[in-house]
Coordinates of C-alpha atoms in Angstrom, one line a residue:
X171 CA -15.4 -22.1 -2.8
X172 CA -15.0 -20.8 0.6
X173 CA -13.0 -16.7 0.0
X174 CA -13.3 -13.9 2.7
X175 CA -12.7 -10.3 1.0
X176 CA -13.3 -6.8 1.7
X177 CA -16.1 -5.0 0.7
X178 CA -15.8 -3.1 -2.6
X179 CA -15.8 0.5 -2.4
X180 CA -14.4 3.6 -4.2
X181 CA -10.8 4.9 -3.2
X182 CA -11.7 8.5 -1.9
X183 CA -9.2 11.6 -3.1
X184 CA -7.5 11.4 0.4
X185 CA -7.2 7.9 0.7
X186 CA -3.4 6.7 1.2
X187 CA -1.0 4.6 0.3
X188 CA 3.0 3.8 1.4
X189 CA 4.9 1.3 -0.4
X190 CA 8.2 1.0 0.6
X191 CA 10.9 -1.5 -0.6
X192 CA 13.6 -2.2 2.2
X193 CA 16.8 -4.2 1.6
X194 CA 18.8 -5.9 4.2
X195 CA 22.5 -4.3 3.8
X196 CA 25.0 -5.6 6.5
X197 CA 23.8 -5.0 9.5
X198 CA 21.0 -2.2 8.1
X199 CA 17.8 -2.3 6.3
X200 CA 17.7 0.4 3.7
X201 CA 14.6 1.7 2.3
X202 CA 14.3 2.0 -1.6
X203 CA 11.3 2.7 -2.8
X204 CA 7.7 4.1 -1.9
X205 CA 4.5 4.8 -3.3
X206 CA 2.4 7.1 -1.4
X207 CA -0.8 8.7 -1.6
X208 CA -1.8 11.8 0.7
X209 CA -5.1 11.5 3.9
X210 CA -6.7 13.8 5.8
X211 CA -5.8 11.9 8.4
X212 CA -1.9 11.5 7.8
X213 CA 0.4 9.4 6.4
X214 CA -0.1 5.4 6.4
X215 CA 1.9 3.4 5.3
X216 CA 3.0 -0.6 3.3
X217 CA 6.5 -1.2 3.7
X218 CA 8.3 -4.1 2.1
X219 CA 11.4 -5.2 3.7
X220 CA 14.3 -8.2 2.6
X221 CA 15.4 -10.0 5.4
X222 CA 15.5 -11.9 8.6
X223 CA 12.2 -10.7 10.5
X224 CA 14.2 -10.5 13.7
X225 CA 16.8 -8.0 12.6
X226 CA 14.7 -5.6 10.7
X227 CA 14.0 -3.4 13.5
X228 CA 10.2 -4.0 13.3
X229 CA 8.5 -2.4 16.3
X230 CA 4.4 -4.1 15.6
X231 CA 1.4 -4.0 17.4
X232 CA 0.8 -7.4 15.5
X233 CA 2.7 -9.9 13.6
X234 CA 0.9 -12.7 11.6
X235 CA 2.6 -15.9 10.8
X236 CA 1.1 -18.7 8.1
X237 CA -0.6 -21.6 10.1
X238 CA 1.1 -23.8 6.6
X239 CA 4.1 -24.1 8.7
X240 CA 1.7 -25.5 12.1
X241 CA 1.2 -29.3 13.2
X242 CA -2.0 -30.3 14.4
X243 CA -1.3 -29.1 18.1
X244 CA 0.0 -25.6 16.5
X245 CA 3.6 -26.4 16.8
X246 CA 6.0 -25.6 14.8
X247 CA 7.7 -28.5 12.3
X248 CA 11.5 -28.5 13.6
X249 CA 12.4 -30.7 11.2
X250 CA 12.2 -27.2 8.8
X251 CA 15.3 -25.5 10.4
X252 CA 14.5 -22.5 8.1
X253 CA 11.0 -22.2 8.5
X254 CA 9.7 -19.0 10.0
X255 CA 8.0 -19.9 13.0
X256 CA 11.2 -22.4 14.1
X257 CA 13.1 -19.1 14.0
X258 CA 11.0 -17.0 15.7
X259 CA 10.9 -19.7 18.2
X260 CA 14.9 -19.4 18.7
X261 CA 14.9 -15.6 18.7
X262 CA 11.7 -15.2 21.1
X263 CA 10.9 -18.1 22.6
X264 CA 7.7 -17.9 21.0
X265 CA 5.4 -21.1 21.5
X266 CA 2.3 -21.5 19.8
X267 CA 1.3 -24.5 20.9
X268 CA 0.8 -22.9 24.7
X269 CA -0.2 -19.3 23.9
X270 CA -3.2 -18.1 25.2
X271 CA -5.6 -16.9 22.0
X272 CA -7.6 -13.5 22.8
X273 CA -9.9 -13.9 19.4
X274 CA -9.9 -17.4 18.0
X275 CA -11.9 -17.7 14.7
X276 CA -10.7 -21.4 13.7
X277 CA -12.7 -23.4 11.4
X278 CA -14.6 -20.0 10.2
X279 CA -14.1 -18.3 6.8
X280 CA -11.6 -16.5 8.4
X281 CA -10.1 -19.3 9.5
X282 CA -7.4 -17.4 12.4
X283 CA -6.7 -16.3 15.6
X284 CA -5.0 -13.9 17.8
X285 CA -2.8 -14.1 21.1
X286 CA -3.3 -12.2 24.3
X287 CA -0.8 -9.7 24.8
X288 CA 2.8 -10.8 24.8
X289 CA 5.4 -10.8 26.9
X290 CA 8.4 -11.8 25.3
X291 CA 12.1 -12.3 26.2
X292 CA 14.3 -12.3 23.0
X293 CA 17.4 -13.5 22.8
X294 CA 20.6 -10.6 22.6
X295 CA 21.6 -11.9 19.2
X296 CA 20.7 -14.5 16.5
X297 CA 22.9 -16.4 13.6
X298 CA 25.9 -14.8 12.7
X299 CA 25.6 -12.5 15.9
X300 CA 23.2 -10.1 14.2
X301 CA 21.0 -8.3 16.9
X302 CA 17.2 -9.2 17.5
X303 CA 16.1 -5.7 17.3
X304 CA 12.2 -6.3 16.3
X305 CA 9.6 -6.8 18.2
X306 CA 5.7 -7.1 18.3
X307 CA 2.9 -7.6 21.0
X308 CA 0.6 -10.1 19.7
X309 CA 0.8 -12.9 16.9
X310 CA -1.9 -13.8 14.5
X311 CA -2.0 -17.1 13.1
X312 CA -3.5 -17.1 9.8
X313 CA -4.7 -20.3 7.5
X314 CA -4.4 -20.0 3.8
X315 CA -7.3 -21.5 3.1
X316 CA -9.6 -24.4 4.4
X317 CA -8.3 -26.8 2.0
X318 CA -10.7 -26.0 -1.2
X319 CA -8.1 -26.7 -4.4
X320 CA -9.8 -23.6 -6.5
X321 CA -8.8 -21.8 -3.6
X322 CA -5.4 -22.7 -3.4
X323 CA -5.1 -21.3 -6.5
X324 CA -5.9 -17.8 -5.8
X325 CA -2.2 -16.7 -4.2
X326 CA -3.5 -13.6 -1.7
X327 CA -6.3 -15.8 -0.1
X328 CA -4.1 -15.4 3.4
X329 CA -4.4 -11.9 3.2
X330 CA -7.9 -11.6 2.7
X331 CA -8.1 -13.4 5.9
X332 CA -5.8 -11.0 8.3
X333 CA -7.5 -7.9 6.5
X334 CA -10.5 -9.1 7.3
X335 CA -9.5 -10.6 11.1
X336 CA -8.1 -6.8 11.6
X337 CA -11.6 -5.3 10.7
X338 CA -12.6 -7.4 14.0
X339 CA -10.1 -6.7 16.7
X340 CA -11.1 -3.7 17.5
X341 CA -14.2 -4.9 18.4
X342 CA -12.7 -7.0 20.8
X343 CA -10.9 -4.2 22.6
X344 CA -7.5 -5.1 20.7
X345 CA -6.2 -2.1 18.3
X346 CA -3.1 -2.4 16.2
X347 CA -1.8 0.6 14.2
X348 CA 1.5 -0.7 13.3
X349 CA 1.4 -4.9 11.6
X350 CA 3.8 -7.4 10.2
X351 CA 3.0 -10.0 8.1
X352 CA 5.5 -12.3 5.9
X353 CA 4.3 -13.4 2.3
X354 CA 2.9 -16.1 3.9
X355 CA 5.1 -18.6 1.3
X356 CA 3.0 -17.4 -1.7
X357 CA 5.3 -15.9 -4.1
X358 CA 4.5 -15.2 -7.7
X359 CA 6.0 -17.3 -10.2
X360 CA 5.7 -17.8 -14.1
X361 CA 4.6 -15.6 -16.8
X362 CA 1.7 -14.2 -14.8
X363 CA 4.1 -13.0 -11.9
X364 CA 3.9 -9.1 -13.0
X365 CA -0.4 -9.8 -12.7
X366 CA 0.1 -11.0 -9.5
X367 CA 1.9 -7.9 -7.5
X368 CA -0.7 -4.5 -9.2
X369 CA -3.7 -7.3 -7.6
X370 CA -1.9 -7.2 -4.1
X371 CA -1.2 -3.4 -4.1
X372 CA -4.7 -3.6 -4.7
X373 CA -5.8 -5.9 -2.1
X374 CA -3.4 -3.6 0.6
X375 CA -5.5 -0.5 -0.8
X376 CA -8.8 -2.0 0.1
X377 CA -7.6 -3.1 3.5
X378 CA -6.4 0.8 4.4
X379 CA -9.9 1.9 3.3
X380 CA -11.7 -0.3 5.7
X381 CA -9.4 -0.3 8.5
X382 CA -8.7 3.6 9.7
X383 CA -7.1 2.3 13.0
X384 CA -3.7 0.7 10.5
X385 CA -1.3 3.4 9.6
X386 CA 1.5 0.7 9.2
X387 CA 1.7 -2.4 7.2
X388 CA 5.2 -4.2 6.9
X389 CA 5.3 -7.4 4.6
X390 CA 8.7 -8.6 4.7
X391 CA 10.5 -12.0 2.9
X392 CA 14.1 -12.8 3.6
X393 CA 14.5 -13.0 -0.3
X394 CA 15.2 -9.8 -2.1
X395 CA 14.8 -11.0 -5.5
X396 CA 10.9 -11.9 -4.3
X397 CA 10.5 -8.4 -3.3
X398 CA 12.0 -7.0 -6.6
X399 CA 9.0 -7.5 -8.8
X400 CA 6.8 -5.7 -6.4
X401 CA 9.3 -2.3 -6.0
X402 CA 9.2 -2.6 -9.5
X403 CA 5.6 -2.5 -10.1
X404 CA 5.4 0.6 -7.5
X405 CA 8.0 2.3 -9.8
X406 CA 5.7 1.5 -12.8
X407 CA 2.2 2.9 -10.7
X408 CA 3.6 5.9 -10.1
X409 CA 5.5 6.8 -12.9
X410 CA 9.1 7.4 -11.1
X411 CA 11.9 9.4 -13.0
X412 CA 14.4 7.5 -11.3
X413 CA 14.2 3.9 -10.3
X414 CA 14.2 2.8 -6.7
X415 CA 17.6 2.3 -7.0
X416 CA 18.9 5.4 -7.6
X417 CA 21.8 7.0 -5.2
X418 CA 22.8 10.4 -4.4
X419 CA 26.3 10.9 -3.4
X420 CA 26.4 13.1 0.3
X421 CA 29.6 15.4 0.5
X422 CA 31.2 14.6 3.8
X423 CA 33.0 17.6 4.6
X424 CA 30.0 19.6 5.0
X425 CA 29.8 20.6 9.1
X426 CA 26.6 21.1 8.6
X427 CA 25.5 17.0 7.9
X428 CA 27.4 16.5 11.0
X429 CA 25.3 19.1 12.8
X430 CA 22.4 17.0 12.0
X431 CA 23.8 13.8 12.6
X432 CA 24.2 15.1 16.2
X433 CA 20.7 16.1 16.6
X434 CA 19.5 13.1 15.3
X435 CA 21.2 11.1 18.2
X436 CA 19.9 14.0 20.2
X437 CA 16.3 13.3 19.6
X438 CA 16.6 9.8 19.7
X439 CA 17.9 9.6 23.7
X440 CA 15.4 12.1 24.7
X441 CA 13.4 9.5 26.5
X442 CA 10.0 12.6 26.6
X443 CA 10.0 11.3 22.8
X444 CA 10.0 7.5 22.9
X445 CA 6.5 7.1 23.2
X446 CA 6.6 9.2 19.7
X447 CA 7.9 5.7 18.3
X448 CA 10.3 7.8 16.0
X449 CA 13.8 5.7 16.8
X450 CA 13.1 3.4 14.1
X451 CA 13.1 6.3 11.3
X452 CA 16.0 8.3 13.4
X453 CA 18.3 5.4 13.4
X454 CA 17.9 4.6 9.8
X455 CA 18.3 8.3 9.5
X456 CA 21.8 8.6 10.8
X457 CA 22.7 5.7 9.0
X458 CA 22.1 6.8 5.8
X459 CA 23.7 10.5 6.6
X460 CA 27.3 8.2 7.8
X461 CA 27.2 6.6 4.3
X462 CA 29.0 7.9 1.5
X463 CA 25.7 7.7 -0.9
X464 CA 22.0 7.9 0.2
X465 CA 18.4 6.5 -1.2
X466 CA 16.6 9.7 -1.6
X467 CA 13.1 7.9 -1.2
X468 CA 14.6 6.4 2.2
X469 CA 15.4 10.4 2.9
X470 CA 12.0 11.7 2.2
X471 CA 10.1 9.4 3.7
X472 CA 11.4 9.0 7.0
X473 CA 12.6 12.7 7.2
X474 CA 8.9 13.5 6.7
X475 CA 7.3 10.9 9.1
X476 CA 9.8 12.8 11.9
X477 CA 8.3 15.6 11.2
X478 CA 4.8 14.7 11.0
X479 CA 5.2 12.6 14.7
X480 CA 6.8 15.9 15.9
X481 CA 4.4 18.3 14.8
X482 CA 1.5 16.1 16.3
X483 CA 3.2 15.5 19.6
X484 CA 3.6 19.9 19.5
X485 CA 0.1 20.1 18.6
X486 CA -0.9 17.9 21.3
X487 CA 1.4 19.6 24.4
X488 CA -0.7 22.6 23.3
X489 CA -4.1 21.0 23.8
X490 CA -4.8 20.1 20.7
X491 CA -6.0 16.4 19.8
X492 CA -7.6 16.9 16.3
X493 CA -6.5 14.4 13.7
X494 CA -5.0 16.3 10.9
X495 CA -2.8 15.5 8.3
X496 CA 1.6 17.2 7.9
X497 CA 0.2 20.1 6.2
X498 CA -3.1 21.1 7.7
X499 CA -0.8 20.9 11.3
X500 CA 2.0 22.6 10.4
X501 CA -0.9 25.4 9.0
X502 CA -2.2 24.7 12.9
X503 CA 1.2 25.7 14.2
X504 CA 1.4 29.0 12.0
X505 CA -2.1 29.8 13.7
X506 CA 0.3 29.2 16.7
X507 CA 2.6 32.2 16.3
X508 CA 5.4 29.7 15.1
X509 CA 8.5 31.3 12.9
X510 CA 7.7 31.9 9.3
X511 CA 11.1 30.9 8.6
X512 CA 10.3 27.5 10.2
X513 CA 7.5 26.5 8.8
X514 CA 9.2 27.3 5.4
X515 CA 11.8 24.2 6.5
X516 CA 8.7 22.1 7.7
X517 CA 6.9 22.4 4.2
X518 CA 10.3 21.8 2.6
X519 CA 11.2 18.3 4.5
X520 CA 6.9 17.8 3.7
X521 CA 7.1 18.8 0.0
X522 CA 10.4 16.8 -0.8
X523 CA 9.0 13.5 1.2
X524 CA 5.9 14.0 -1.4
X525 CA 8.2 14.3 -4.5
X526 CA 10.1 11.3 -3.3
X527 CA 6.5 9.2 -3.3
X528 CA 3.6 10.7 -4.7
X529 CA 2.7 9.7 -8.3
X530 CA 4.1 11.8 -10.6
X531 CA 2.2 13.6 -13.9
X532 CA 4.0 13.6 -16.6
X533 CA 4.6 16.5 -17.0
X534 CA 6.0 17.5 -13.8
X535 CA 8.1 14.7 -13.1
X536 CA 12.0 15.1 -12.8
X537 CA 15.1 13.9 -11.1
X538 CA 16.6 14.3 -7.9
X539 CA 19.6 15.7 -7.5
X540 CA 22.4 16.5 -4.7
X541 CA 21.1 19.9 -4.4
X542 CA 17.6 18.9 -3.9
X543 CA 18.8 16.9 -0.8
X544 CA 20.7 18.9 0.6
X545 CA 18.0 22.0 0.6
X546 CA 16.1 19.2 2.4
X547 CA 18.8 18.0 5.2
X548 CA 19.5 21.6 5.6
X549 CA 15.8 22.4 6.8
X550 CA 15.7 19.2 8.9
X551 CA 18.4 20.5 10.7
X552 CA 17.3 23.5 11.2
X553 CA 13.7 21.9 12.6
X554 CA 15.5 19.9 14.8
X555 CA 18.0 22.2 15.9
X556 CA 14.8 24.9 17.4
X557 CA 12.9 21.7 19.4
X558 CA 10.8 22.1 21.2
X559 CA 9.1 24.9 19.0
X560 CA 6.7 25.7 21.6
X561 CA 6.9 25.4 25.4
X562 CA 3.3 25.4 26.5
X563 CA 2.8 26.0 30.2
X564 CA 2.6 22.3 31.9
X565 CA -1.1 21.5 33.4
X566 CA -2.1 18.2 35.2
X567 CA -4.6 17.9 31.8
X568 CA -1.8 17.8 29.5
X569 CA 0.3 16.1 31.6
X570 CA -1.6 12.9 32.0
X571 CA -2.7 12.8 28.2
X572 CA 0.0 10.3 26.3
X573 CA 0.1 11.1 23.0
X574 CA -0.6 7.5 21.0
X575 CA 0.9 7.6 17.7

């Protein structure tokens, strides 16, 4: 039996791990759930999402697709109207079959390839009129398996294979921090569906120990109900209070919420912040503050990746480049001369995006409730309201140094 896997090694204290359940509502995709453990390094994350790939708002270095779906000359099968790679062809005009492959590793045990760099023209809209609002540079094509029936049997074989492709790339010169991959058609079923979820959680662990350049994995299915079982089993692993489920009821009349709902838009058409690559967590922001009830965990976490883009970028426009994780930098910026007050709101939005996903003892665990986020929204406000926190004096140095998040 022909199987590709990551080397075995022992998860460090600082290793990390997102998990976050995303449900397609309307024209949004909500975030419910997330598992997260802390690096030294800063936060990575595994989303899951429900829904049409090309509506998510998925901004990826790479996107994998299944080669299951591929005739022999790597074109899709039209005569599968809902198969993945026939939509993708509709939205993106996406051809396989004439795509130019930067890393082709065919017929080897990892059995995939990658594209050059893409330059894709979607369309405005797809079915129903719904924006195409994702997008992604390069597409790997990734086998299941090289027809070996044991294998077949084993249902995470597939991503085996793009973990260990990834390890790769960046030998090649190609570095992807942010990746999309569907389930690949392998979905769980029968009694031994709840065994099948903890071993890919454990797979997507392995893979952020031996690949330091991915801070973002997205799986996504258009099926909620396959996604279900997995949020679940994050809910289990970390021993939540409240499901992933839960909703907490915003107060409307407060000027305050529509204080930050203006500074929110604020940030997000400041065009010296776009290479930040913060508009995806901004716009799901104001979303969820124009909604009546709000997912706490969806609050947390993207409140706190904000903040931890922002406080990098600051770090950087004063020189400094080290990698450190939310805490140590906002510790950097205190060094800096920044307000006390401040940095008491930046280790608030930090300390309630760790409540919302860090495992929980059992004795410390409890529930969120209005107050909680509104302590939080308040300090966001007030973080985003005093941006820029420091105006360092502009050299031709820091002015030709990008930040790359």
């Amino acid at each position: 039996m022909h199987r590709t896997t990551l080397p075995a090694a022992t998860f460090g204290r600082r290793s990390a791990l997102d998990a976050i359940l995303k449900r397609d509502v309307g024209n949004a995709a909500m975030l419910l759930n997330a598992f997260d453990l802390e690096t030294s390094s800063g936060t990575r994350n595994l989303e899951l999402r429900a829904g049409a790939f090309a509506g998510l708002g998925i901004e990826a270095d790479l996107l994998a697709v299944s080669s299951e779906g591929l005739t022999d000359d790597s074109a899709p099968d039209i005569s599968a109207p809902d198969a993945f790679l026939t939509r993708l062809q509709r939205a993106y005009g996406l051809r396989l079959q004439s795509t130019q492959r930067a890393v082709d590793l065919s017929g080897s045990l990892v059995n995939s390839w990658v594209s050059a760099e893409l330059r894709l023209r979607p369309v405005p809209a797809g079915p129903g009129g719904r924006p195409v609002n994702s997008h992604f540079q390069r597409v790997a094509v990734v086998a299941g398996g090289l027809g070996d029936e044991q294998e077949r049997d084993q249902p995470w074989t597939a991503f085996n294979r793009l973990f260990s492709l990834l390890a790769i790339l960046p030998m090649q010169g190609i570095h992807c921090r942010t990746v999309a991959a569907p389930l690949f058609g392998l979905h769980p079923s029968g009694p031994d569906a709840a065994a099948d979820y903890p071993h890919l959680l454990e797979i997507c662990k392995q893979a952020f120990r031996h690949l330091p350049e991915l801070h973002r994995l997205i799986l996504f299915d258009r099926d909620d109900q396959v996604l279900r079982p997995l949020g679940a089993t994050i809910d289990r692993t970390i021993q939540r209070k409240d499901p992933h489920h839960t909703l907490v009821e915003l107060p409307q009349d407060l000027a305050a919420l529509e204080s930050l709902r203006h500074l929110c838009r604020f940030v997000l058409e400041d065009d010296s912040l776009k290479r930040l690559r913060v508009a995806a967590d901004l716009t799901e922001l104001i979303q969820l503050l124009q909604s009546d009830q709000v997912s706490p965990i969806s609050l947390g976490l993207h409140s706190r990746r904000l903040l931890e883009r922002l406080v990098t970028h600051c770090l950087h426009q004063c020189g400094d480049h080290q990698q450190r994780g939310l805490n140590n930098g906002i510790q950097q910026l205190r060094s800096l001369g920044l307000d006390p007050w401040l940095l008491s709101c930046m280790h608030q939005v930090r300390t309630f995006g760790n409540w919302m996903g860090h495992p929980q003892d059992t004795g410390r665990s409890r529930r969120v409730e209005q107050h909680d986020v509104l302590a939080m929204l308040c300090s966001l406000r007030r973080i985003l309201a005093d941006y820029p926190w420091i105006t360092p004096p502009v050299s031709p140095e820091r002015e030709s140094s990008a930040y790359e998040p």
